Coordinates of C-alpha atoms (C1' of nucleotides) in Angstrom, one line a residue:
Chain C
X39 CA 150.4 98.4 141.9
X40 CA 147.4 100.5 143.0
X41 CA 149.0 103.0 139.8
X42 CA 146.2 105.0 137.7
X43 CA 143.4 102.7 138.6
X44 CA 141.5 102.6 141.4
X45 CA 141.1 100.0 143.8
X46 CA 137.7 99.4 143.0
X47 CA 138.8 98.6 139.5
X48 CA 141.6 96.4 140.3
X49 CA 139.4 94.8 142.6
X50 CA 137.1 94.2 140.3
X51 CA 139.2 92.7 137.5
X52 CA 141.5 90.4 140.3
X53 CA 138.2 89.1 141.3
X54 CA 137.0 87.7 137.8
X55 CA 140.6 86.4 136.8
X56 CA 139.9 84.3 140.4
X57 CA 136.7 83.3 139.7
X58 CA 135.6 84.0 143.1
X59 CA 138.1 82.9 145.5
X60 CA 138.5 84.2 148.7
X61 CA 141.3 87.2 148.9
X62 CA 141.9 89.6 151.4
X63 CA 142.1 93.1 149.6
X64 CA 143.0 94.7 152.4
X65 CA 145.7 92.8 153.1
X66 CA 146.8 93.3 149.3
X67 CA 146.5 97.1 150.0
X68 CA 148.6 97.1 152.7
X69 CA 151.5 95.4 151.0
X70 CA 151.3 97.2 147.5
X71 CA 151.1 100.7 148.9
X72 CA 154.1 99.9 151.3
X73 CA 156.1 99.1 148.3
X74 CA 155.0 101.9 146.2
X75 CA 155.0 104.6 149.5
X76 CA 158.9 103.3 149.9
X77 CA 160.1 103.5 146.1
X78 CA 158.7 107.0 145.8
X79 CA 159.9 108.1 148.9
X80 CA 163.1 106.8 147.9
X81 CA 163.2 108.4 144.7
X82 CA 162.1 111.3 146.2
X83 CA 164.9 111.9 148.4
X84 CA 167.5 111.0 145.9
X85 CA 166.6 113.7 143.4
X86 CA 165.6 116.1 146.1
X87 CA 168.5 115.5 148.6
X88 CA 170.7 113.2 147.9
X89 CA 171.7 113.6 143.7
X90 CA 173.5 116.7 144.4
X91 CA 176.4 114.7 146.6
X92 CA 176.3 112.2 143.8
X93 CA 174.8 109.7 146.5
X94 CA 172.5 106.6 146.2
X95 CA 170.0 105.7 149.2
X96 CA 172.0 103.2 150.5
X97 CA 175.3 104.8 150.1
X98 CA 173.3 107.6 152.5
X99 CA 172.5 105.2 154.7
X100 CA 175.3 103.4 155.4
X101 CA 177.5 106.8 155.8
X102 CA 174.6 107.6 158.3
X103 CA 174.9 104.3 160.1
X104 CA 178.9 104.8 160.5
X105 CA 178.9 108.2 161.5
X106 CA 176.2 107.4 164.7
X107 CA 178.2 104.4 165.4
X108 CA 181.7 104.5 164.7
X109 CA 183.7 102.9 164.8
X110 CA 181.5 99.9 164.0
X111 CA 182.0 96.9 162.0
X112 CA 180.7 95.4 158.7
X113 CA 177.8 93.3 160.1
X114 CA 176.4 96.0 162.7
X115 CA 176.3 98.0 159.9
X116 CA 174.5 95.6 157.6
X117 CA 172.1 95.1 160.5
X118 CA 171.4 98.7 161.2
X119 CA 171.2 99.5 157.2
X120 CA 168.9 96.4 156.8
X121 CA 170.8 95.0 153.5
X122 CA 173.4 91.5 153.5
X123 CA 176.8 91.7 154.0
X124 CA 177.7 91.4 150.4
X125 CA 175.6 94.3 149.5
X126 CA 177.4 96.5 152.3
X127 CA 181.1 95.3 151.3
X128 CA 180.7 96.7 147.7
X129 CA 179.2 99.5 148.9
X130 CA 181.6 100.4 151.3
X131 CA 184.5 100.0 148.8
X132 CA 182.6 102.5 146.4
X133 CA 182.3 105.2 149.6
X134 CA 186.3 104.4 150.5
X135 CA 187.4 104.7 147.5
X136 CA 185.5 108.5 147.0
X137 CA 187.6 109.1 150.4
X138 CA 183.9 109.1 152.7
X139 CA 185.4 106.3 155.4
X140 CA 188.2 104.1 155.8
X141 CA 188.2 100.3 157.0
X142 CA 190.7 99.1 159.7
X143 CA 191.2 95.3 160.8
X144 CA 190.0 94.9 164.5
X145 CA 193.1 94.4 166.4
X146 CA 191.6 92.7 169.3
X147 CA 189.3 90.2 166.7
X148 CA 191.4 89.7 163.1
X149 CA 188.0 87.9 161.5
X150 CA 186.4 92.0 162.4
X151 CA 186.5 95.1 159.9
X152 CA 186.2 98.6 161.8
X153 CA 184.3 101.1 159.8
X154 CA 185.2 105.3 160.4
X155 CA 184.4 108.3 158.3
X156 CA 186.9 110.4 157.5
X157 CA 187.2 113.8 157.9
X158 CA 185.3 114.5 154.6
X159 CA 182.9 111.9 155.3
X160 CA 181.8 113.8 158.8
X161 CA 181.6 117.2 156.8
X162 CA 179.7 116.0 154.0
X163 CA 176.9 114.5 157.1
X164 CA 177.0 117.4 159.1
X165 CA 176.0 119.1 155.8
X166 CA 173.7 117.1 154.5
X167 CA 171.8 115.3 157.3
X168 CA 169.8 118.5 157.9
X169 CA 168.5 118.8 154.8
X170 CA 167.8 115.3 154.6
X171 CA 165.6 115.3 157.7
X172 CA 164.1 118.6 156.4
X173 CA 162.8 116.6 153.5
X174 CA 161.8 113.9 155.8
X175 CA 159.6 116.1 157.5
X176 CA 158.2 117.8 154.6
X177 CA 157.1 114.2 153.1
X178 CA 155.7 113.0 156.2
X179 CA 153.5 116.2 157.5
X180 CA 151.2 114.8 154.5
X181 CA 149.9 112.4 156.6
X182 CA 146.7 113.1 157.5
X183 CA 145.5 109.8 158.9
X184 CA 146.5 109.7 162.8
X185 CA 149.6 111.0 163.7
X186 CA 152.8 110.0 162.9
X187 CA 154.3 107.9 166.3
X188 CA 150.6 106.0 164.9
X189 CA 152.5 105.7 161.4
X190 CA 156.0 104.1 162.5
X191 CA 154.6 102.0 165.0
X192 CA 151.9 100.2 162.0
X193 CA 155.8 99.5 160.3
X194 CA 157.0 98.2 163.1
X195 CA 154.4 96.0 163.0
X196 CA 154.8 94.6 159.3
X197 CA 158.7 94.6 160.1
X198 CA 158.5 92.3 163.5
X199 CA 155.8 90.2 161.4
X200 CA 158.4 89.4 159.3
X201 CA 161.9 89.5 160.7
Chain A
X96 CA 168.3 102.0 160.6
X97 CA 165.8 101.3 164.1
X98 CA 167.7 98.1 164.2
X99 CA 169.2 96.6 167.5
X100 CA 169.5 99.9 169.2
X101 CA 166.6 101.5 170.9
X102 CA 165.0 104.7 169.5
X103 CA 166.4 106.6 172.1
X104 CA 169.8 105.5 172.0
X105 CA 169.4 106.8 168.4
X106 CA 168.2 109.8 169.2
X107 CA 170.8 110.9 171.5
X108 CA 173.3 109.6 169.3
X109 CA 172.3 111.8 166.5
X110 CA 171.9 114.7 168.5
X111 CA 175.4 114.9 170.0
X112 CA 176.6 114.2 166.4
X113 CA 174.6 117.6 165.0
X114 CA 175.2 119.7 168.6
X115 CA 171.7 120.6 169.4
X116 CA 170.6 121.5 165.6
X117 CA 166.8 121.0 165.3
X118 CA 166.0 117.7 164.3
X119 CA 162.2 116.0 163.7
X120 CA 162.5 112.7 165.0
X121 CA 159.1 111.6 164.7
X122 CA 159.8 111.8 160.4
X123 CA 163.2 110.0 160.8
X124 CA 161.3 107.2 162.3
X125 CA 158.5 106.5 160.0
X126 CA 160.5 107.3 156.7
X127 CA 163.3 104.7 158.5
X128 CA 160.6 102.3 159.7
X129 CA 159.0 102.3 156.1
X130 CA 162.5 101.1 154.4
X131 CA 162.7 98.0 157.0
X132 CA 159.3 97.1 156.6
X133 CA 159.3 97.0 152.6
X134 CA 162.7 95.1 152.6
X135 CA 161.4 93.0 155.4
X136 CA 158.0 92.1 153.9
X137 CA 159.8 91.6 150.3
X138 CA 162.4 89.1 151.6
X139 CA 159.8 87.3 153.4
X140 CA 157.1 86.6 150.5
X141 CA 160.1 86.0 147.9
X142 CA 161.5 83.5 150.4
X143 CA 158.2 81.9 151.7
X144 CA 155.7 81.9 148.8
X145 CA 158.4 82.9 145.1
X146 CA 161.6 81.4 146.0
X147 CA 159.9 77.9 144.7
X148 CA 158.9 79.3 141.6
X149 CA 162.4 81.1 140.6
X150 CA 160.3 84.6 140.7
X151 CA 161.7 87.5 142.4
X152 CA 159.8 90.7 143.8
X153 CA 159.6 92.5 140.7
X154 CA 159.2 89.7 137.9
X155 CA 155.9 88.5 140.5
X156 CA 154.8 92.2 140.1
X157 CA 155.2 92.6 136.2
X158 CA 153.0 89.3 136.1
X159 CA 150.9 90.5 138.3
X160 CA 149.8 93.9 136.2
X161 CA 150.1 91.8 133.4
X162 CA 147.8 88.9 134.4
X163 CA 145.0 91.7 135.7
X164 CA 144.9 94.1 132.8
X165 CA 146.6 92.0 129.6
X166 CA 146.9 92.9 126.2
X167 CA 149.0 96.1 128.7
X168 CA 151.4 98.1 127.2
X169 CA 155.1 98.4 128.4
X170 CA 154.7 102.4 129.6
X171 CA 151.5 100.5 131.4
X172 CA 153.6 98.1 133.1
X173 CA 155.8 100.3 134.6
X174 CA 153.6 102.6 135.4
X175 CA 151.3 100.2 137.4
X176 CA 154.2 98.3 139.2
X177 CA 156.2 101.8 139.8
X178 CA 159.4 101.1 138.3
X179 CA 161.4 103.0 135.5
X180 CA 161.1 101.4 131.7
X181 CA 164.7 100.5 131.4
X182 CA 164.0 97.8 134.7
X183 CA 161.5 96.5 132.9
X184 CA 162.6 95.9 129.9
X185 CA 165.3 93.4 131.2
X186 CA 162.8 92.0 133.5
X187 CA 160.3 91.5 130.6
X188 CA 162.8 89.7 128.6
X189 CA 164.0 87.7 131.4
X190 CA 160.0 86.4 131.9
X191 CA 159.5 86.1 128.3
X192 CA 162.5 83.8 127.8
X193 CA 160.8 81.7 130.4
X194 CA 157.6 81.3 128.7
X195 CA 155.9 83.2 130.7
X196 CA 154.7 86.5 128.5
X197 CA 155.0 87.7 125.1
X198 CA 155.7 91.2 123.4
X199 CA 153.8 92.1 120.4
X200 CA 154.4 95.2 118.3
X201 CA 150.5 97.3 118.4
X202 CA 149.2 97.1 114.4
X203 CA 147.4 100.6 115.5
X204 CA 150.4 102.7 116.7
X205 CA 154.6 101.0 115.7
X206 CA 155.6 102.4 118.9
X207 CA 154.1 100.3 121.5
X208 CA 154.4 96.9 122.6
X209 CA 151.8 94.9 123.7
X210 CA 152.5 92.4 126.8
X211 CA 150.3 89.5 127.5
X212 CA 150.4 86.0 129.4
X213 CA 150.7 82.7 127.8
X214 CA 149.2 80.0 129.1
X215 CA 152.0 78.8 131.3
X216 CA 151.8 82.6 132.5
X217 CA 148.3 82.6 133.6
X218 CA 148.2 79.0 135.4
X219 CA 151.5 80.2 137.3
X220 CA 149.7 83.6 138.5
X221 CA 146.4 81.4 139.1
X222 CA 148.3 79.0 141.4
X223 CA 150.7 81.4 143.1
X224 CA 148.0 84.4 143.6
X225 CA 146.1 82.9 146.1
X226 CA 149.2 81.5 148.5
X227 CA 150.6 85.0 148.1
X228 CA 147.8 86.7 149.0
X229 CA 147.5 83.8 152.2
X230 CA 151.0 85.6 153.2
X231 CA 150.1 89.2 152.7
X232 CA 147.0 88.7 155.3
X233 CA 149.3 86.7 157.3
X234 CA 151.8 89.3 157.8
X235 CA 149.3 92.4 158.2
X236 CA 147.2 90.7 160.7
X237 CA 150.4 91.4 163.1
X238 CA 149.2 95.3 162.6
X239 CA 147.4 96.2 166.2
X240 CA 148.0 100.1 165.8
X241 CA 144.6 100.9 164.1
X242 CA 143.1 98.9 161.3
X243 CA 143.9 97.7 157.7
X244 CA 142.1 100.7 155.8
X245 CA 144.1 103.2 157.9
X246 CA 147.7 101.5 157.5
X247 CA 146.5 101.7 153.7
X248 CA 145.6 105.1 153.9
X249 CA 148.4 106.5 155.6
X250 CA 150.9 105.0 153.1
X251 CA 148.5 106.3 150.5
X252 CA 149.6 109.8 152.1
X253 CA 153.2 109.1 151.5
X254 CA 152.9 108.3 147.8
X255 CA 150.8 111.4 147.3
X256 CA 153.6 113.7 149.2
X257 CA 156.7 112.0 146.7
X258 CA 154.8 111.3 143.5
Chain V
dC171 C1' 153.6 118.1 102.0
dG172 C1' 158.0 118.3 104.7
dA173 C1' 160.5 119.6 108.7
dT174 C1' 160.4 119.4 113.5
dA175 C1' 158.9 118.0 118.0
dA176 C1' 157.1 114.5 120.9
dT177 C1' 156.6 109.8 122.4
dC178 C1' 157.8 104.8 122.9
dG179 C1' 160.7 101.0 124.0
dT180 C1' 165.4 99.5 124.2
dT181 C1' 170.3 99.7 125.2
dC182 C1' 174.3 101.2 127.8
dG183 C1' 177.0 102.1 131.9
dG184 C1' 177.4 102.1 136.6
dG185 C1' 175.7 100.8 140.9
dC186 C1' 172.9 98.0 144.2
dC187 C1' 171.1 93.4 145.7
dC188 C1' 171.3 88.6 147.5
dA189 C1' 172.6 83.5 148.2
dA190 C1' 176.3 80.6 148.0
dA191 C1' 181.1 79.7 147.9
dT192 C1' 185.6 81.2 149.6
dT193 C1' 189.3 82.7 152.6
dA194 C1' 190.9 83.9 157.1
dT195 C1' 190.5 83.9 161.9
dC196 C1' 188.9 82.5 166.4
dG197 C1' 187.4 79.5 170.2
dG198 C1' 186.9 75.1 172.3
dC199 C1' 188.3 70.7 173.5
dA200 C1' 190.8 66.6 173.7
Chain R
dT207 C1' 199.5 71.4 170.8
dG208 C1' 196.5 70.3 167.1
dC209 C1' 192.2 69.7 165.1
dC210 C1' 187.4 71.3 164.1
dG211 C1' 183.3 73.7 164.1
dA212 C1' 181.8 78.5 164.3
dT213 C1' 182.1 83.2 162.8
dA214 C1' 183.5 87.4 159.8
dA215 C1' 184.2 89.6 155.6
dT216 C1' 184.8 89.2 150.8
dT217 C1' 184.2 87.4 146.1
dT218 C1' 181.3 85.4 142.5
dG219 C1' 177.4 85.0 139.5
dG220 C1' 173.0 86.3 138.2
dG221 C1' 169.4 89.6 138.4
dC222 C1' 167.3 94.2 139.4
dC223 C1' 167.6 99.4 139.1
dC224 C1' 167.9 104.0 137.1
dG225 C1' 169.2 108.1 134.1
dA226 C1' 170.8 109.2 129.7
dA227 C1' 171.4 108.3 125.0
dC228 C1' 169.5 106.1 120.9
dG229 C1' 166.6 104.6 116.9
dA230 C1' 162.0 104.1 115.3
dT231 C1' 157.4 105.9 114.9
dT232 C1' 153.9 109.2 115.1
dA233 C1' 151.9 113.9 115.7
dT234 C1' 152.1 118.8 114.8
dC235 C1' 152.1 122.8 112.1
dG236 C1' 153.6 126.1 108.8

DNA sequence: CGATAATCGTTCGGGCCCAAATTATCGGCA
DNA sequence: TGCCGATAATTTGGGCCCGAACGATTATCG
C-alpha cells in the first residue's frame, strides 16, 4: 500500500478524500508495511528457497511443524502453522500424496489423526531447512533499526493484540 | 510457528533434529513472528470491521488504492496493493459486479484499463475508512517494544531486503 | 513502411484459504 | 446401557493467489 509513493503523498491524498477527519497514520503504517514486509518475504523465499522442491509456503511450513513435533495431530499442527483446519487437511493430502508424510488414526483417541514424515519427507528437511534459515538470515540482517530480538518482540505484540 | 510452545522448546527441538548444524535463531523468529502477526491482524479487521460489508482483505485493499488515486490503472493497482495482476483481475471483477468500481479502456493508449469508484464505491470506503483505521490504532497501541515509526521502519527494512 | 519486440490485461490451471456443514468418535450422566 | 453434548477431522462452496500462456495494442528500428 505504501508502493511507489511516498507516505507523505498518500497522506496527503487520504486526508482530502476524508475531508479532515481524524486518522492515525501511524497506525495505518504499521499495518500496511506488515502486510507488504510478509508477502515479499514470502515471495522471496519461495523463488529463492523453496521453488526448487516444488514447495509452497505453507506446504514448508507444515512439513516443518511435523518434523519438530511428530508425531502430532491435525489441530496442533494448524495451531503451530497459524492456518484452519480445513486449510491444513488439503494440504496435508497434497504433501501425502507426493510421499512427504503419512497420517495414522490415534489408537488411543479414534476422533485424532497422527501426522509423521516419511523417510523422504525427513531428507528433503534436513536438506532444505538450512538453506531456508540461511535466507532467513540474509533477509533479516537488513534491519537496521534496533536489533532483531527488538523486531520479533514488536510482532508479538501485533499478534497477542489480536489473537 | 511460535505457537503454544515456548521459544526454547523450539529451539532445542530444532537443534536435535539438525545435530548441532549452525542455525540463526534470532531470523527464524522474526521471519516466523512476521507470518502470525499478518494473518493474525488480517483475520481480526476482516472479522471485526469487513465481515459486515462482505469485503475480504484484499477486495478492502483494491478499494482502498482505488478510492486514494482513481482514474488508477490495473498494473497501478497491483503494484500499490502488492499482489500479482492475475489476483486482481478476479478480484476487480468480483467488486465491479457489486457496483462498487468500473473498468474503462484508456482513449490515449488500448492497452490499459482505467479503474475508478462509483458512487456506491466511494460512500462504502468513506464509511468503512474511518472504523478501519479506529482498529488499526487499536491493535498497534498493544506495541510497547519501541514506538510506531520504528515498528514502521523496521518492516520497511524487510520489504527493502525481498523486493 | 513493415517486421519485430515490448507491454498490458486477461485467462487458465493448480493450489491455498476460511466458515459452515458433515461424519465419526468420545465423555458424561442418568 | 443409552442418550447427548462436546470434540476432531474432513468436505463443500466461494474466493483469493500466482506463474505461464494468450491476444491485443503500442513502440522500435531497419
Amino acid at each position: 500500500m505504501a508502493g511507489q509513493h511516498t507516505l507523505n503523498e498518500t497522506e496527503s491524498e487520504v486526508a482530502s478524500r476524508l475531508g479532515g477527519l481524524k486518522l492515525d497514520f501511524e497506525a495505518m503504517a504499521v499495518t500496511s508495511n506488515l502486510f507488504r514486509a510478509a508477502n515479499s518475504v514470502r515471495n522471496h523465499l519461495e523463488r529463492t528457497v523453496l521453488a526448487k522442491s516444488d514447495l509452497t509456503w505453507t506446504a514448508f511450513v507444515v512439513l516443518w511443524v511435523v518434523w519438530i513435533w511428530e508425531p502430532i495431530e491435525t489441530r496442533g499442527i494448524a495451531a503451530e502453522g497459524g492456518f484452519s483446519k480445513a486449510t491444513l487437511s488439503g494440504v496435508l493430502t497434497t504433501l501425502e500424496g507426493r510421499g512427504f508424510l503419512t497420517r495414522e488414526r490415534s489408537t488411543s483417541d479414534g476422533r485424532l489423526v497422527l501426522v509423521s514424515l516419511t523417510p523422504a519427507g525427513r531428507r528433503l528437511m534436513k536438506k532444505l531447512f538450512p538453506e531456508f534459515n540461511a535466507e532467513e538470515r540474509n533477509i533479516t540482517r537488513h534491519i537496521t533499526t534496533g536489533d532483531l530480538p527488538q523486531a520479533a518482540q514488536i510482532l508479538r505484540d501485533l499478534i497477542s493484540a489480536t489473537e
